[in-house]
């Protein structure tokens, strides 16, 4: 980790920068994939699947979910169920109940939620079978009442999908799992094929091709969860923090990927020194040491004058995960403006939120915490406004509407009120 | 209006299509504007303003708001204030209060809202001074507690801005109004110049250049309100509907622009006939008759077998505005899945929601009501999750996290828990 001591405020903007992401020109590749899927449907998907994932693939078919649990240990199934319970409980608090309000007598307005009909979830393949992400996306979809939730994930070279992914899909009501991956899976969900039905919104992480394909899918009227970038954590630690805990949290971020970033802020030089020495001890023991080491090259330990300055810095950086490991952690948490998810106090490790405490782990990265929220039940809903105006209501509000519409020069808008007021006045006479 | 009688369900998809929007290749133009603003700042903005809006423009300066009210009639000011009251009341019901939940003993999770810091509002110039849109965007921004709300709107050929726009900005806490428009205004808000500070999220309608610039701004990390398209209404009317009211509502949509669309659905041939004859009478009296006439060429009156089929069609079309002018309007409203805003019963005209009833008029168009909500207080907030885990909590949840992280092969995630459990066990000993 690079150490920076007492940077001036005018130098902060440079410290807010994330590792530069390679901006390869993927546009042509992605357009070609979408063209192929639009023209060839399932055959196009199959061609890419044979090329990139499972050479022996014969058809695009759904994967049976029912017996996935048989391949898991009871310990793992119990842990998944504990996580499912906590995630369900927490996300249930996000369900909104309509409040009907008379803004004037006879003018009643309210808002109701309706599920987005068809959801597509993408789960990447690769070294880690991210069944936890299945829970984080399918549980709120289920709570929202989405009619159909499908999942795409690439098969390995033998055509298999990790049974934990299938089990998580099974217990969270996913209707179908397709063993397909990459940009072709995103294109299939965005366009639809004979086997795969078109969805309304696509969720889930992925590599640069998947991310570019999700962005492209937006041009076809598909919504996506949020802009994607590498994962990151910012930890604020004071002299009361446990250096070994802080080092472990930095490493659990760093092992995600070489492009991950971990930032340590402290008002204590000793704390930084102690964390860094713990870090090198713990790093040496990790199986994903090589990845974590690369990520730590993008990472910084920054000494600042006081904890308020640490919070100011954190709000400027807008971290995906913010851990506050200080004595007055609650008080500092009140001052957080920009963050995806906040972990308060020394026992609140990021792993808890990543897996099982109940909060969602699909969070805004790359500074998007300034203007985006993480995934929640809201992400699977539309909120529709309703109004009901009575005869009394239109008498109360009508004249103001006539004035406003006329001032905007929209006379048909005015007339829609006038014709109703005239009709009511004629009845009265 | 084109009439369609009893279309088969397999023909509905064609009837869901919106008027084709000219997909001019604006990419190069927009990139050039952004490059110019990035390089030349205020001078670049000024150059475009002189070219497209106000040839005599000398500097980019803020417009004084304080005396805007002096130029408005009391009648208009009172109408604006009535609208402001209703919009504020309704949007206040959207403010969420945190619910702290123990998902397990010692594991407390909750969600809190924080305002998006810096908001940019764009208000188009042209024939209609859309001060109502100022209210619809600045009021929820104010309720959300956004730190800074700026507004850009193009000056007319004499350098002036409609005083109603300035007055609406003044009473809703907009900090600065800049007399600039078009893609250059969006670029200035997305990049920042000496005069105009960079914003986090951009809201508001505009022509195809503004829309393309907003889309492009997303690549710079700026959020936008929603994808934009021409305005539209769908009206479901049964034999009890008042044909003159329905015709007036269709026309108030049609006068928006030549690319607007109005759809009438009914289970009664007589109702359709009566509405269409009322339509031609009312149309002839409108000042914006030429625009409305063009829009009606894109519009359709569709006869269906019954009202449930009308609701099915409407859910497939996913209208921005849905007016239900039937005897059982409330009952049908319960079956609405996809719509921006719903108007129930014969006195609930779209104009009410456009101006003054309290609901927002910035709504998803072009079928986006399938997967997007209209603007609300939520649009100006991030929702941040928080968690606080005690020693008891980590004992309760820790073993499950260890199991889950190990199953995903993320050992540093597991170790972040193990190190805490070990420390606690050592204390116990």
mmCIF file of N, CA and C in Angstrom, chain A residues 152-204:
data_model
loop_
_atom_site.group_PDB
_atom_site.id
_atom_site.type_symbol
_atom_site.label_atom_id
_atom_site.label_comp_id
_atom_site.label_asym_id
_atom_site.label_seq_id
_atom_site.Cartn_x
_atom_site.Cartn_y
_atom_site.Cartn_z
ATOM 1 N N UNK A 152 -28.792 -16.510 -15.903
ATOM 2 C CA UNK A 152 -27.805 -17.041 -16.843
ATOM 3 C C UNK A 152 -26.442 -17.076 -16.161
ATOM 4 N N UNK A 153 -25.757 -18.175 -16.334
ATOM 5 C CA UNK A 153 -24.398 -18.297 -15.800
ATOM 6 C C UNK A 153 -23.637 -19.273 -16.695
ATOM 7 N N UNK A 154 -22.383 -18.962 -16.989
ATOM 8 C CA UNK A 154 -21.673 -19.821 -17.946
ATOM 9 C C UNK A 154 -21.335 -21.180 -17.353
ATOM 10 N N UNK A 155 -21.411 -22.243 -18.161
ATOM 11 C CA UNK A 155 -20.977 -23.560 -17.699
ATOM 12 C C UNK A 155 -19.447 -23.625 -17.715
ATOM 13 N N UNK A 156 -18.908 -24.557 -16.943
ATOM 14 C CA UNK A 156 -17.458 -24.763 -17.028
ATOM 15 C C UNK A 156 -17.141 -25.601 -18.273
ATOM 16 N N UNK A 157 -15.859 -25.974 -18.456
ATOM 17 C CA UNK A 157 -15.443 -26.677 -19.684
ATOM 18 C C UNK A 157 -16.134 -28.028 -19.825
ATOM 19 N N UNK A 158 -16.726 -28.538 -18.727
ATOM 20 C CA UNK A 158 -17.452 -29.805 -18.803
ATOM 21 C C UNK A 158 -18.962 -29.612 -18.836
ATOM 22 N N UNK A 159 -19.389 -28.380 -18.960
ATOM 23 C CA UNK A 159 -20.817 -28.134 -19.057
ATOM 24 C C UNK A 159 -21.540 -28.022 -17.731
ATOM 25 N N UNK A 160 -20.782 -27.965 -16.646
ATOM 26 C CA UNK A 160 -21.429 -27.952 -15.331
ATOM 27 C C UNK A 160 -21.549 -26.552 -14.725
ATOM 28 N N UNK A 161 -22.516 -26.414 -13.856
ATOM 29 C CA UNK A 161 -22.685 -25.197 -13.062
ATOM 30 C C UNK A 161 -22.560 -25.589 -11.603
ATOM 31 N N UNK A 162 -21.901 -24.762 -10.831
ATOM 32 C CA UNK A 162 -21.706 -25.060 -9.412
ATOM 33 C C UNK A 162 -23.059 -25.316 -8.744
ATOM 34 N N UNK A 163 -23.178 -26.425 -8.015
ATOM 35 C CA UNK A 163 -24.481 -26.745 -7.405
ATOM 36 C C UNK A 163 -24.948 -25.703 -6.382
ATOM 37 N N UNK A 164 -24.020 -24.968 -5.784
ATOM 38 C CA UNK A 164 -24.446 -23.944 -4.814
ATOM 39 C C UNK A 164 -25.206 -22.823 -5.525
ATOM 40 N N UNK A 165 -24.797 -22.499 -6.745
ATOM 41 C CA UNK A 165 -25.534 -21.502 -7.537
ATOM 42 C C UNK A 165 -26.942 -22.021 -7.838
ATOM 43 N N UNK A 166 -27.035 -23.290 -8.221
ATOM 44 C CA UNK A 166 -28.340 -23.873 -8.542
ATOM 45 C C UNK A 166 -29.227 -23.946 -7.301
ATOM 46 N N UNK A 167 -28.613 -24.319 -6.178
ATOM 47 C CA UNK A 167 -29.398 -24.419 -4.938
ATOM 48 C C UNK A 167 -29.927 -23.043 -4.522
ATOM 49 N N UNK A 168 -29.072 -22.026 -4.589
ATOM 50 C CA UNK A 168 -29.505 -20.671 -4.233
ATOM 51 C C UNK A 168 -30.639 -20.213 -5.155
ATOM 52 N N UNK A 169 -30.544 -20.563 -6.444
ATOM 53 C CA UNK A 169 -31.610 -20.203 -7.388
ATOM 54 C C UNK A 169 -32.908 -20.928 -7.038
ATOM 55 N N UNK A 170 -32.759 -22.188 -6.652
ATOM 56 C CA UNK A 170 -33.934 -23.013 -6.341
ATOM 57 C C UNK A 170 -34.708 -22.454 -5.148
ATOM 58 N N UNK A 171 -33.983 -22.122 -4.076
ATOM 59 C CA UNK A 171 -34.697 -21.701 -2.860
ATOM 60 C C UNK A 171 -35.181 -20.254 -2.937
ATOM 61 N N UNK A 172 -34.803 -19.515 -3.967
ATOM 62 C CA UNK A 172 -35.243 -18.121 -4.070
ATOM 63 C C UNK A 172 -36.211 -17.922 -5.235
ATOM 64 N N UNK A 173 -36.745 -19.010 -5.769
ATOM 65 C CA UNK A 173 -37.837 -18.884 -6.734
ATOM 66 C C UNK A 173 -37.419 -18.513 -8.153
ATOM 67 N N UNK A 174 -36.141 -18.660 -8.478
ATOM 68 C CA UNK A 174 -35.731 -18.434 -9.871
ATOM 69 C C UNK A 174 -36.433 -19.485 -10.735
ATOM 70 N N UNK A 175 -37.043 -19.055 -11.853
ATOM 71 C CA UNK A 175 -37.850 -20.004 -12.618
ATOM 72 C C UNK A 175 -36.988 -20.869 -13.539
ATOM 73 N N UNK A 176 -35.960 -20.277 -14.117
ATOM 74 C CA UNK A 176 -35.124 -21.039 -15.040
ATOM 75 C C UNK A 176 -33.675 -20.598 -14.948
ATOM 76 N N UNK A 177 -32.756 -21.571 -15.033
ATOM 77 C CA UNK A 177 -31.331 -21.268 -15.115
ATOM 78 C C UNK A 177 -30.819 -21.752 -16.464
ATOM 79 N N UNK A 178 -30.154 -20.861 -17.205
ATOM 80 C CA UNK A 178 -29.582 -21.224 -18.494
ATOM 81 C C UNK A 178 -28.067 -21.258 -18.376
ATOM 82 N N UNK A 179 -27.465 -22.319 -18.905
ATOM 83 C CA UNK A 179 -26.014 -22.472 -18.827
ATOM 84 C C UNK A 179 -25.360 -21.727 -19.985
ATOM 85 N N UNK A 180 -25.476 -20.415 -19.928
ATOM 86 C CA UNK A 180 -24.844 -19.568 -20.948
ATOM 87 C C UNK A 180 -24.238 -18.369 -20.248
ATOM 88 N N UNK A 181 -23.228 -17.769 -20.884
ATOM 89 C CA UNK A 181 -22.542 -16.663 -20.220
ATOM 90 C C UNK A 181 -22.140 -15.583 -21.193
ATOM 91 N N UNK A 182 -21.402 -14.605 -20.678
ATOM 92 C CA UNK A 182 -20.811 -13.565 -21.507
ATOM 93 C C UNK A 182 -21.835 -12.625 -22.128
ATOM 94 N N UNK A 183 -21.347 -11.843 -23.090
ATOM 95 C CA UNK A 183 -22.199 -10.863 -23.766
ATOM 96 C C UNK A 183 -23.370 -11.547 -24.456
ATOM 97 N N UNK A 184 -23.175 -12.821 -24.892
ATOM 98 C CA UNK A 184 -24.269 -13.514 -25.586
ATOM 99 C C UNK A 184 -25.438 -13.797 -24.641
ATOM 100 N N UNK A 185 -25.147 -14.036 -23.363
ATOM 101 C CA UNK A 185 -26.236 -14.249 -22.407
ATOM 102 C C UNK A 185 -27.020 -12.953 -22.204
ATOM 103 N N UNK A 186 -26.301 -11.843 -22.101
ATOM 104 C CA UNK A 186 -26.965 -10.538 -21.930
ATOM 105 C C UNK A 186 -27.808 -10.231 -23.167
ATOM 106 N N UNK A 187 -27.239 -10.464 -24.350
ATOM 107 C CA UNK A 187 -27.982 -10.200 -25.590
ATOM 108 C C UNK A 187 -29.232 -11.062 -25.670
ATOM 109 N N UNK A 188 -29.109 -12.346 -25.274
ATOM 110 C CA UNK A 188 -30.269 -13.244 -25.327
ATOM 111 C C UNK A 188 -31.378 -12.748 -24.405
ATOM 112 N N UNK A 189 -31.019 -12.274 -23.203
ATOM 113 C CA UNK A 189 -32.047 -11.785 -22.281
ATOM 114 C C UNK A 189 -32.640 -10.461 -22.752
ATOM 115 N N UNK A 190 -31.836 -9.656 -23.457
ATOM 116 C CA UNK A 190 -32.312 -8.344 -23.917
ATOM 117 C C UNK A 190 -33.181 -8.451 -25.160
ATOM 118 N N UNK A 191 -32.886 -9.444 -26.005
ATOM 119 C CA UNK A 191 -33.597 -9.576 -27.280
ATOM 120 C C UNK A 191 -34.661 -10.668 -27.206
ATOM 121 N N UNK A 192 -34.332 -11.761 -26.521
ATOM 122 C CA UNK A 192 -35.212 -12.918 -26.468
ATOM 123 C C UNK A 192 -34.894 -13.884 -27.605
ATOM 124 N N UNK A 193 -34.996 -15.191 -27.325
ATOM 125 C CA UNK A 193 -34.819 -16.239 -28.345
ATOM 126 C C UNK A 193 -35.973 -17.228 -28.140
ATOM 127 N N UNK A 194 -35.968 -18.316 -28.891
ATOM 128 C CA UNK A 194 -37.043 -19.312 -28.702
ATOM 129 C C UNK A 194 -37.034 -19.873 -27.282
ATOM 130 N N UNK A 195 -35.839 -20.038 -26.730
ATOM 131 C CA UNK A 195 -35.729 -20.660 -25.404
ATOM 132 C C UNK A 195 -35.762 -19.639 -24.278
ATOM 133 N N UNK A 196 -35.161 -18.482 -24.538
ATOM 134 C CA UNK A 196 -34.960 -17.491 -23.476
ATOM 135 C C UNK A 196 -35.893 -16.308 -23.702
ATOM 136 N N UNK A 197 -36.749 -16.032 -22.727
ATOM 137 C CA UNK A 197 -37.691 -14.934 -22.945
ATOM 138 C C UNK A 197 -37.036 -13.605 -22.580
ATOM 139 N N UNK A 198 -37.397 -12.591 -23.342
ATOM 140 C CA UNK A 198 -36.881 -11.242 -23.157
ATOM 141 C C UNK A 198 -37.244 -10.743 -21.762
ATOM 142 N N UNK A 199 -36.309 -10.072 -21.104
ATOM 143 C CA UNK A 199 -36.582 -9.554 -19.764
ATOM 144 C C UNK A 199 -36.726 -8.032 -19.814
ATOM 145 N N UNK A 200 -37.188 -7.461 -18.704
ATOM 146 C CA UNK A 200 -37.356 -6.006 -18.611
ATOM 147 C C UNK A 200 -36.147 -5.338 -17.954
ATOM 148 N N UNK A 201 -35.439 -6.081 -17.107
ATOM 149 C CA UNK A 201 -34.313 -5.485 -16.383
ATOM 150 C C UNK A 201 -33.280 -6.566 -16.106
ATOM 151 N N UNK A 202 -32.013 -6.204 -16.275
ATOM 152 C CA UNK A 202 -30.914 -7.157 -16.099
ATOM 153 C C UNK A 202 -30.047 -6.725 -14.917
ATOM 154 N N UNK A 203 -29.754 -7.672 -14.049
ATOM 155 C CA UNK A 203 -28.941 -7.436 -12.854
ATOM 156 C C UNK A 203 -27.719 -8.349 -12.879
ATOM 157 N N UNK A 204 -26.691 -7.917 -12.163
ATOM 158 C CA UNK A 204 -25.594 -8.825 -11.894
ATOM 159 C C UNK A 204 -24.247 -8.361 -12.409
#
